[in-house]
Tab-separated table of C-alpha atoms in Angstrom:
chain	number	residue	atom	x	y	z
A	1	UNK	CA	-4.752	-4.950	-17.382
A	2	UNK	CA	-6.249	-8.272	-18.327
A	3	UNK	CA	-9.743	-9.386	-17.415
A	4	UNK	CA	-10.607	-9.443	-14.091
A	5	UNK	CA	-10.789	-13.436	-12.744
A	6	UNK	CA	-12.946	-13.973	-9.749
A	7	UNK	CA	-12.340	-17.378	-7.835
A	8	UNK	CA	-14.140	-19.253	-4.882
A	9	UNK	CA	-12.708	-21.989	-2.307
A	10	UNK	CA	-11.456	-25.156	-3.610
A	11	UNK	CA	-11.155	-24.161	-7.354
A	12	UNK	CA	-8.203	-25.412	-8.810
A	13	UNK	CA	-6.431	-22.774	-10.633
A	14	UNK	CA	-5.652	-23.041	-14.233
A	15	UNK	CA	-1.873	-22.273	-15.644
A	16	UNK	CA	-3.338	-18.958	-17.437
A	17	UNK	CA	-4.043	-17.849	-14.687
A	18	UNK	CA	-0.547	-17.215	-12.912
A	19	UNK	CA	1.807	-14.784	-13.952
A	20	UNK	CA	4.219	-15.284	-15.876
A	21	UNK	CA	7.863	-13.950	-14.613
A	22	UNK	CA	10.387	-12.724	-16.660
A	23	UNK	CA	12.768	-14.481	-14.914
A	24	UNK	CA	12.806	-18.717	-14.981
A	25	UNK	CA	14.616	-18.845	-11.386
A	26	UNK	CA	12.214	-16.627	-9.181
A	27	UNK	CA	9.932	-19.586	-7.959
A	28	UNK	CA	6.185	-19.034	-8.184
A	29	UNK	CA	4.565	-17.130	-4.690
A	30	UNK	CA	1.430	-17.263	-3.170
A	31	UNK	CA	0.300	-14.689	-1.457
A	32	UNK	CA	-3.072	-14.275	1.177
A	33	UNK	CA	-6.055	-16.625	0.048
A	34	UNK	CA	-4.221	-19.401	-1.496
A	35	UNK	CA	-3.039	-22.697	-1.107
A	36	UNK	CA	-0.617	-25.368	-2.727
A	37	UNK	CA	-1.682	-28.716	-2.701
A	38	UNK	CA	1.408	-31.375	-3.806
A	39	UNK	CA	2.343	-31.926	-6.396
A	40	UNK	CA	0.591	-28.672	-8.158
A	41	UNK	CA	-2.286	-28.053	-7.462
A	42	UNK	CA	-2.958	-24.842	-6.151
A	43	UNK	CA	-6.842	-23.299	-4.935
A	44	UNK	CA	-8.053	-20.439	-2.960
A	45	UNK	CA	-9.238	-20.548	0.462
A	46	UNK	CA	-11.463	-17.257	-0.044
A	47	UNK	CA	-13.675	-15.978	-2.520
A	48	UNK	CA	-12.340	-12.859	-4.473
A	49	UNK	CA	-10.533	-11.427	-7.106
A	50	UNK	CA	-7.427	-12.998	-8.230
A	51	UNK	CA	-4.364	-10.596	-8.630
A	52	UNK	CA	-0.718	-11.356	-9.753
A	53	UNK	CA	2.762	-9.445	-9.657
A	54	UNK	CA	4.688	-10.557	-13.030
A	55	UNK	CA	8.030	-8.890	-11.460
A	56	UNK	CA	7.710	-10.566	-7.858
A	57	UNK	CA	6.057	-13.429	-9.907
A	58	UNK	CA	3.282	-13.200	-7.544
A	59	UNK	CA	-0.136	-14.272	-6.853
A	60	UNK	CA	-3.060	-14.118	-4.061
A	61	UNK	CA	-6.546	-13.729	-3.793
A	62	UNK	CA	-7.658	-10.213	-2.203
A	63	UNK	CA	-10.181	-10.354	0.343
A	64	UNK	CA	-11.505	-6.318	1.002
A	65	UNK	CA	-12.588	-7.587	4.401
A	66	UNK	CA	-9.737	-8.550	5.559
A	67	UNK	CA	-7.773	-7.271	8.686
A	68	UNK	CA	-4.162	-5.781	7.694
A	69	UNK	CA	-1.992	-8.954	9.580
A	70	UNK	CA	1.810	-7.040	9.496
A	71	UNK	CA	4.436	-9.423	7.266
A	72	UNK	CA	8.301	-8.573	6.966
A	73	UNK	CA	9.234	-6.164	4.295
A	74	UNK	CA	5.312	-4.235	4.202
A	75	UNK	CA	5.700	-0.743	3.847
A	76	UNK	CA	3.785	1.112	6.223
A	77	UNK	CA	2.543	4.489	7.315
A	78	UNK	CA	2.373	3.964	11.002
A	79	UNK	CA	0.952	7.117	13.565
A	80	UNK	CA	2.946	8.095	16.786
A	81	UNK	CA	0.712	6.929	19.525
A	82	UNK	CA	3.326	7.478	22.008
A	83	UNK	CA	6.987	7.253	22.989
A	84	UNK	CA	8.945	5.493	25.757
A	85	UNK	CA	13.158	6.161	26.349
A	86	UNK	CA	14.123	4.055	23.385
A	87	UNK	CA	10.461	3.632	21.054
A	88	UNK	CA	8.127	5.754	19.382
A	89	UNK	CA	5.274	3.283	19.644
A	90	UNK	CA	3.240	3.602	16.073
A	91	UNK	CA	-0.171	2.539	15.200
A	92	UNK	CA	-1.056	0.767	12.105
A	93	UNK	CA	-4.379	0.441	12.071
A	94	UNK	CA	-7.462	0.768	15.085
A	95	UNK	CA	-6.978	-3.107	14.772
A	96	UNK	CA	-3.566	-4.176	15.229
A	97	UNK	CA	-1.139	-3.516	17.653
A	98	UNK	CA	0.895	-0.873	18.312
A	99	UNK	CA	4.256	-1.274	15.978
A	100	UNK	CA	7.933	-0.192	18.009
A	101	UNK	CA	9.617	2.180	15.867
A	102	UNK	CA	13.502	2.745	17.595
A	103	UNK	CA	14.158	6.120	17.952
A	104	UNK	CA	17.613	5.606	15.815
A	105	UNK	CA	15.988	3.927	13.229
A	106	UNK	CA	16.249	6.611	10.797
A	107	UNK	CA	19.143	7.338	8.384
A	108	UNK	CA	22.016	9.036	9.516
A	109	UNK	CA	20.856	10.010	13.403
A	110	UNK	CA	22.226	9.657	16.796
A	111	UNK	CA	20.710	10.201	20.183
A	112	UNK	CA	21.350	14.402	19.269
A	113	UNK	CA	19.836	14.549	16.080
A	114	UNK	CA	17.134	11.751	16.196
A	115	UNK	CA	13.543	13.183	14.837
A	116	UNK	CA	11.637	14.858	17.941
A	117	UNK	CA	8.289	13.268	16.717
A	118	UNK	CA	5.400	13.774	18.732
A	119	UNK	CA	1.556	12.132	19.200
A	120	UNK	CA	0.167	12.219	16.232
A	121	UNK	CA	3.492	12.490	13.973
A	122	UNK	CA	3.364	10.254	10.849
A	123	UNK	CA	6.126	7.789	9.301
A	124	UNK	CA	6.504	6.235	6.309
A	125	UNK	CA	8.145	2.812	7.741
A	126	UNK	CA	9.215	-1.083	6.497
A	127	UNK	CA	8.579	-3.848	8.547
A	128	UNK	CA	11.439	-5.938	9.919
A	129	UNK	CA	9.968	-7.919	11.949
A	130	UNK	CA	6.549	-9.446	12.886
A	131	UNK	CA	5.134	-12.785	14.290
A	132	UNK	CA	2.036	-13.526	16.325
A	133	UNK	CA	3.794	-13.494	19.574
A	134	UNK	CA	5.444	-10.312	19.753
A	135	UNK	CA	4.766	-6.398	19.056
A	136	UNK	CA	5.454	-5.934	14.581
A	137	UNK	CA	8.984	-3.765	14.549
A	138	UNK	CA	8.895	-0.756	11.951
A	139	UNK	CA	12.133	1.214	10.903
A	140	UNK	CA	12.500	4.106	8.288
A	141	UNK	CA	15.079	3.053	6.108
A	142	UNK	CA	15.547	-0.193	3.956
A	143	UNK	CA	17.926	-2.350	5.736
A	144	UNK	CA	19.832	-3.586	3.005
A	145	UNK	CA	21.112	-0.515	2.186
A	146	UNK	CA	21.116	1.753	5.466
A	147	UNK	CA	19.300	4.391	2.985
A	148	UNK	CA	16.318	6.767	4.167
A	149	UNK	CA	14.860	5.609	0.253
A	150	UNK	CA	12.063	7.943	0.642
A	151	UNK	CA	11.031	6.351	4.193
A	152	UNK	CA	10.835	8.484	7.409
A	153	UNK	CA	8.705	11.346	8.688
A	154	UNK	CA	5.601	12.697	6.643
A	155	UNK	CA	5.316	16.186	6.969
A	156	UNK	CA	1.819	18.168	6.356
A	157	UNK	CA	-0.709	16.334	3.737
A	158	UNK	CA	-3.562	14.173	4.530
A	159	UNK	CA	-3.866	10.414	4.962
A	160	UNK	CA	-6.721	8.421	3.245
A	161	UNK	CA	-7.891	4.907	3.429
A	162	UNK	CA	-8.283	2.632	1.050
A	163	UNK	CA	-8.685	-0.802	1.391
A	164	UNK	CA	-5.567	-3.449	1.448
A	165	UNK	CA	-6.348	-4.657	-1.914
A	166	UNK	CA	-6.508	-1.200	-3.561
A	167	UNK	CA	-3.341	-0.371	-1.543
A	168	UNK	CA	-1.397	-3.653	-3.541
A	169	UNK	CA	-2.485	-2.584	-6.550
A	170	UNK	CA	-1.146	1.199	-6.071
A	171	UNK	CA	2.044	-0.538	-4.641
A	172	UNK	CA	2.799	-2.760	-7.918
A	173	UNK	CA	5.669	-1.994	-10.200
A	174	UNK	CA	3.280	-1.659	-13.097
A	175	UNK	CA	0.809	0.048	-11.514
A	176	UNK	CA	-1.032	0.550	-14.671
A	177	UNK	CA	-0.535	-2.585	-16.534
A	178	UNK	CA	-0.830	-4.854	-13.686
A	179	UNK	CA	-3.508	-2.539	-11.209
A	180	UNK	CA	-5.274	-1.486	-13.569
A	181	UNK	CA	-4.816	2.336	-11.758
A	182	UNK	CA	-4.186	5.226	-13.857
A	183	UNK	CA	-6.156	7.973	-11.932
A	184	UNK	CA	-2.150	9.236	-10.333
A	185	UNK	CA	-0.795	9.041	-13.773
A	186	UNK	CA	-3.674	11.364	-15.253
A	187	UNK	CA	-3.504	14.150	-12.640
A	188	UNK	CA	0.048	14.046	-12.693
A	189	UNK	CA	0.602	15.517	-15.535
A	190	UNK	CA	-1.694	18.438	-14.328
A	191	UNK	CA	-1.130	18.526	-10.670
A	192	UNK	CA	2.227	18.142	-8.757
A	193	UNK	CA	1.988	15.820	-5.713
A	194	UNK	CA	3.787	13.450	-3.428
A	195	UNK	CA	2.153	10.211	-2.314
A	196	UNK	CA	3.232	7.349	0.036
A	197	UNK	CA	1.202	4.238	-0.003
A	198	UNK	CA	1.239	1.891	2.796
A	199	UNK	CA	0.282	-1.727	2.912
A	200	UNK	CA	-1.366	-1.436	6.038
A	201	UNK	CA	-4.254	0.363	3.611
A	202	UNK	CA	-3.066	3.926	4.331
A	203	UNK	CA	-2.110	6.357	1.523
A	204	UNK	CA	-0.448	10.133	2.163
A	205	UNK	CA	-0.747	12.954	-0.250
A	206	UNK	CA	0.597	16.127	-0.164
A	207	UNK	CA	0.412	19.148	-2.453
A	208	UNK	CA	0.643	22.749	-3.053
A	209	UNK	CA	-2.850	22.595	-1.638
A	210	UNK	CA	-5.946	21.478	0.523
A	211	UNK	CA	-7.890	21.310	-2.628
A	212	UNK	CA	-5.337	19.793	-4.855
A	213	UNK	CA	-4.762	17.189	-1.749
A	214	UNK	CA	-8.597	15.964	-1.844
A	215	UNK	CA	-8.815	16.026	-5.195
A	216	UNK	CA	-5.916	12.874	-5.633
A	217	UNK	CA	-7.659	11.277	-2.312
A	218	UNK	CA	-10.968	11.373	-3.597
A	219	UNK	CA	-9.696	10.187	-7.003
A	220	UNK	CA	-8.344	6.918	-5.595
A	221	UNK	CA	-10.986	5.949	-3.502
A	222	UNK	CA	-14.119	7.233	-5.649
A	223	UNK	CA	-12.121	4.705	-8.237
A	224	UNK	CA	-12.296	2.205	-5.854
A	225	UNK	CA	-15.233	2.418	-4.521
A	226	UNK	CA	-16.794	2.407	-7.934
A	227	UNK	CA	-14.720	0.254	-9.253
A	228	UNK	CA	-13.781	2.354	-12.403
A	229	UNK	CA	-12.345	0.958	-15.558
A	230	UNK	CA	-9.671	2.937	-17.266
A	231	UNK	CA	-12.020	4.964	-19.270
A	232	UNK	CA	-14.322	6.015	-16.658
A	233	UNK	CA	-10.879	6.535	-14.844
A	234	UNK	CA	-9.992	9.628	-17.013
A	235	UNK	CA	-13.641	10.544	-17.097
A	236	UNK	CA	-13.248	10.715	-13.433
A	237	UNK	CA	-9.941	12.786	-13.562
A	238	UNK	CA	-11.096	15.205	-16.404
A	239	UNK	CA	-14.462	15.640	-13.972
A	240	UNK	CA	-12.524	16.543	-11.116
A	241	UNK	CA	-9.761	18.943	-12.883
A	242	UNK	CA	-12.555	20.985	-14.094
A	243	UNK	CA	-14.139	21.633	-10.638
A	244	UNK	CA	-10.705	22.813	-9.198
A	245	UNK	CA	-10.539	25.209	-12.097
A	246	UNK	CA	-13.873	26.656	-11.788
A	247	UNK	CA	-12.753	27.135	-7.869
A	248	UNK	CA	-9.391	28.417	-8.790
């Protein structure tokens, strides 16, 4: 990962700064806390660290204090607060409202086989639609295709918070490269999990075990919290391998 650029309101940003994309005809997007100014000028509108997406060909400034605002396409993992004839209605977060999640919005079900989720119940969901007016609109499979693609019900495992900037960079194609996160990599190859990461700062983790379970959720938010490098990541990983040993 290159080294980390912090940037305030009205700075212009220099060319070096933006990604570049490996392909010429994906235009250039900006993401949450910046602005274009014609012809090309482009500043932020918060203070924060700058982060950029070569493969989207994406940039944006991440504010940690931000409230999670639901956009199109966000992956999610939403909780059941409810259900009506039609809706499971899902929250995001304490702050936003409750998302409608159709009850056949799942791959491959019909009014007999549709999931029989309950309060509580969590999804792993895209967002197809949301605007300031009306309730955001969650469904667990990717539209394009009709397929489930690893979206749907979350069974067992624990959900931890992390912030929506941390969540971005666990989200990123290179998650090493370009999010400088290689705590998942590193117990991977000693522990078996699954994870789902949600935009809406939520991740899931499940494993053969409780202890196994905190040990990946503490991983990713001690790391963020302390905002590790990749050294002190191992260090980190190595430090918490060793104490599930000794308790093995």
């Amino acid at each position: 990962m290159a080294a980390q650029i912090f940037v305030f309101p009205g700075e212009e940003l220099l060319s070096e700064s933006l990604p570049v994309s490996s392909n010429p005809s994906v235009s250039l997007k900006l993401g949450p806390g910046l602005r274009h100014l014609p012809p090309s000028t482009i500043t932020p509108t918060v203070a924060g660290p700058l982060y950029s997406d070569r493969k989207k060909n994406a940039v944006w400034v991440e504010n940690h204090n931000g409230r999670y605002i639901p956009q199109t396409s966000d992956v999610v993992i939403a909780t059941v607060h409810h259900s009506s004839t039609d809706y499971f209605h899902c929250s995001l977060t304490e702050h936003t409202t409750l998302a409608q999640l159709p009850q056949l919005a799942f791959e491959g079900v019909n009014k007999k086989t549709r999931p029989q989720l309950t309060v509580g119940s969590l999804v792993y969901a895209r967002v197809i639609s949301a605007s300031k007016h009306l309730d955001p609109e969650i469904v667990c499979y990717n539209p394009s295709s009709g397929k489930s693609e690893g979206m749907g019900e979350l069974k067992g495992g624990m959900v931890f918070d992390v912030s929506l900037g941390m969540a971005k960079r666990l989200l990123m194609a290179k998650q090493k490269e370009d999010g400088g996160i290689l705590v998942l990599e590193e117990i991977a190859g000693k522990v078996p999990f699954e994870i789902a990461i949600g935009k809406n700062g939520k991740v899931w983790v499940n494993s053969r075990g409780v202890k196994e379970i905190l040990l990946v959720g503490k991983a990713l938010q001690e790391t963020e919290r302390k905002d590790l490098d990749s050294e002190l990541q191992k260090k980190l990983v190595r430090k918490l391998l060793k104490s599930l040993e000794s308790t093995v």
